[in-house]
């Protein structure tokens, strides 16, 4: 097991980011590594941080403005090489189909319910049955020779 996992949390609302940190705690389950959080309040910050690599899971706020987490999820799934799994925060259970459209790996409703959130986050941090897992992989240089 890796020493720690890095979780990117995107929301324009500082209270939502705090709810995520509190719900996950230091370790969302005994069989996953402790988590460290990287907080982003804007889409450019999310894209920059993902481009740097080292993110194990993204938690995106579907209710964020102006760039909602669902659109951000779909964009990063299309554009980010080896995109980490995404846990989407949705406003209501009826929005689950939008989470599917966005290609999110999991979704939970707002406000964040700690037990449900921690279980969903832990499931994304666990290695897959094939043994490949979701260990963070640094991005290779792009076509312009920069990282």
CSV table of C-alpha atoms in Angstrom, one decimal:
chain,number,residue,atom,x,y,z
A,1,UNK,CA,0.0,0.0,0.0
A,2,UNK,CA,1.3,3.5,-0.9
A,3,UNK,CA,2.2,5.8,2.0
A,4,UNK,CA,-0.6,8.3,1.3
A,5,UNK,CA,-3.2,9.1,-1.3
A,6,UNK,CA,-3.8,12.6,-2.8
A,7,UNK,CA,-7.4,13.7,-3.3
A,8,UNK,CA,-8.2,16.7,-5.3
A,9,UNK,CA,-11.3,18.5,-4.1
A,10,UNK,CA,-13.0,21.0,-6.5
A,11,UNK,CA,-15.7,23.3,-5.4
A,12,UNK,CA,-16.2,27.1,-5.5
A,13,UNK,CA,-17.7,26.8,-2.0
A,14,UNK,CA,-15.2,26.6,0.8
A,15,UNK,CA,-17.8,25.0,3.1
A,16,UNK,CA,-18.3,22.2,0.6
A,17,UNK,CA,-14.6,21.6,0.5
A,18,UNK,CA,-14.5,21.5,4.3
A,19,UNK,CA,-17.4,19.0,4.4
A,20,UNK,CA,-15.4,16.7,2.1
A,21,UNK,CA,-12.3,16.9,4.3
A,22,UNK,CA,-14.3,16.3,7.5
A,23,UNK,CA,-16.3,13.4,6.0
A,24,UNK,CA,-13.2,11.6,4.7
A,25,UNK,CA,-11.1,12.2,7.8
A,26,UNK,CA,-7.5,11.2,7.7
A,27,UNK,CA,-8.2,7.8,6.4
A,28,UNK,CA,-11.6,6.9,5.0
A,29,UNK,CA,-11.2,3.2,5.6
A,30,UNK,CA,-8.7,0.9,7.4
A,31,UNK,CA,-7.6,-0.8,4.2
A,32,UNK,CA,-6.7,2.4,2.2
A,33,UNK,CA,-3.8,4.8,2.8
A,34,UNK,CA,-4.2,8.1,4.7
A,35,UNK,CA,-5.4,10.9,2.4
A,36,UNK,CA,-3.9,14.3,1.7
A,37,UNK,CA,-6.1,17.0,0.2
A,38,UNK,CA,-5.5,19.4,-2.6
A,39,UNK,CA,-8.2,22.0,-2.8
A,40,UNK,CA,-9.2,23.9,-6.0
A,41,UNK,CA,-11.9,26.6,-6.4
A,42,UNK,CA,-11.6,27.1,-10.2
A,43,UNK,CA,-11.5,25.0,-13.3
A,44,UNK,CA,-8.0,26.4,-14.4
A,45,UNK,CA,-6.6,25.3,-11.0
A,46,UNK,CA,-8.1,21.8,-11.4
A,47,UNK,CA,-6.6,21.4,-14.9
A,48,UNK,CA,-3.2,22.8,-13.8
A,49,UNK,CA,-3.0,20.4,-10.8
A,50,UNK,CA,-4.1,17.4,-12.8
A,51,UNK,CA,-1.4,18.3,-15.4
A,52,UNK,CA,1.2,18.2,-12.7
A,53,UNK,CA,0.2,14.6,-11.9
A,54,UNK,CA,0.1,12.7,-8.5
A,55,UNK,CA,-3.6,12.9,-8.0
A,56,UNK,CA,-5.2,9.6,-6.9
A,57,UNK,CA,-8.9,10.6,-6.8
A,58,UNK,CA,-10.9,13.7,-7.8
A,59,UNK,CA,-13.9,14.9,-5.8
A,60,UNK,CA,-15.9,17.3,-7.9
A,61,UNK,CA,-18.8,19.5,-6.8
A,62,UNK,CA,-21.6,19.2,-9.4
A,63,UNK,CA,-23.1,22.4,-8.0
A,64,UNK,CA,-20.0,24.5,-8.4
A,65,UNK,CA,-20.2,27.7,-10.5
A,66,UNK,CA,-19.4,28.8,-13.1
A,67,UNK,CA,-17.9,25.4,-14.1
A,68,UNK,CA,-20.0,22.6,-12.7
A,69,UNK,CA,-18.4,19.4,-11.6
A,70,UNK,CA,-20.3,17.3,-14.1
A,71,UNK,CA,-18.9,19.3,-17.0
A,72,UNK,CA,-15.5,19.3,-15.5
A,73,UNK,CA,-15.6,15.5,-15.0
A,74,UNK,CA,-16.6,14.9,-18.6
A,75,UNK,CA,-13.8,17.3,-19.8
A,76,UNK,CA,-11.0,15.7,-17.7
A,77,UNK,CA,-12.2,12.2,-18.7
A,78,UNK,CA,-11.7,13.2,-22.3
A,79,UNK,CA,-8.6,15.3,-21.9
A,80,UNK,CA,-6.4,14.1,-19.0
A,81,UNK,CA,-4.1,11.2,-19.7
A,82,UNK,CA,-4.8,8.4,-17.2
A,83,UNK,CA,-7.4,10.5,-15.5
A,84,UNK,CA,-7.9,9.5,-11.9
A,85,UNK,CA,-11.2,8.2,-10.8
A,86,UNK,CA,-13.9,10.8,-10.0
A,87,UNK,CA,-16.3,11.0,-7.1
A,88,UNK,CA,-19.0,13.5,-8.1
A,89,UNK,CA,-21.1,15.4,-5.5
A,90,UNK,CA,-24.6,15.8,-6.9
A,91,UNK,CA,-27.4,18.1,-5.7
A,92,UNK,CA,-30.2,15.4,-5.7
A,93,UNK,CA,-30.5,11.7,-6.3
A,94,UNK,CA,-32.4,12.3,-9.5
A,95,UNK,CA,-29.2,13.8,-11.0
A,96,UNK,CA,-27.5,10.3,-11.0
A,97,UNK,CA,-28.1,10.0,-14.7
A,98,UNK,CA,-26.1,13.2,-15.2
A,99,UNK,CA,-23.2,11.7,-13.2
A,100,UNK,CA,-23.3,8.7,-15.6
A,101,UNK,CA,-23.2,11.1,-18.6
A,102,UNK,CA,-20.2,12.9,-17.1
A,103,UNK,CA,-18.4,9.6,-16.8
A,104,UNK,CA,-18.0,9.9,-13.0
A,105,UNK,CA,-16.8,6.7,-11.3
A,106,UNK,CA,-19.1,7.3,-8.3
A,107,UNK,CA,-21.6,9.9,-7.1
A,108,UNK,CA,-23.0,10.9,-3.7
A,109,UNK,CA,-25.6,13.6,-2.9
A,110,UNK,CA,-25.1,16.9,-1.1
A,111,UNK,CA,-24.9,17.7,1.7
A,112,UNK,CA,-22.1,15.3,2.3
A,113,UNK,CA,-23.1,12.4,4.5
A,114,UNK,CA,-19.9,11.2,6.2
A,115,UNK,CA,-20.4,7.4,6.1
A,116,UNK,CA,-21.7,7.3,2.5
A,117,UNK,CA,-18.9,9.7,1.4
A,118,UNK,CA,-16.1,7.8,3.1
A,119,UNK,CA,-17.3,4.5,1.7
A,120,UNK,CA,-17.4,5.8,-1.8
A,121,UNK,CA,-14.0,7.5,-1.6
A,122,UNK,CA,-12.5,4.4,-0.1
A,123,UNK,CA,-13.9,2.2,-2.9
A,124,UNK,CA,-12.1,4.5,-5.4
A,125,UNK,CA,-8.8,4.4,-3.5
A,126,UNK,CA,-8.7,0.6,-3.3
A,127,UNK,CA,-6.7,-1.3,-5.9
A,128,UNK,CA,-8.8,-2.9,-8.6
A,129,UNK,CA,-9.3,-6.7,-8.8
A,130,UNK,CA,-6.8,-6.8,-11.7
A,131,UNK,CA,-4.1,-5.5,-9.3
A,132,UNK,CA,-3.5,-2.3,-11.3
A,133,UNK,CA,-5.1,0.0,-8.8
A,134,UNK,CA,-5.3,3.7,-9.1
A,135,UNK,CA,-1.8,4.6,-8.0
A,136,UNK,CA,-0.9,8.1,-9.1
A,137,UNK,CA,1.2,8.2,-12.2
A,138,UNK,CA,3.1,11.3,-13.2
A,139,UNK,CA,2.1,12.6,-16.6
A,140,UNK,CA,4.5,12.1,-19.4
A,141,UNK,CA,5.8,15.3,-21.2
A,142,UNK,CA,3.3,16.7,-23.8
A,143,UNK,CA,4.1,17.3,-27.4
A,144,UNK,CA,5.7,20.6,-26.6
A,145,UNK,CA,8.3,19.1,-24.3
A,146,UNK,CA,6.9,20.5,-21.1
A,147,UNK,CA,5.1,18.8,-18.2
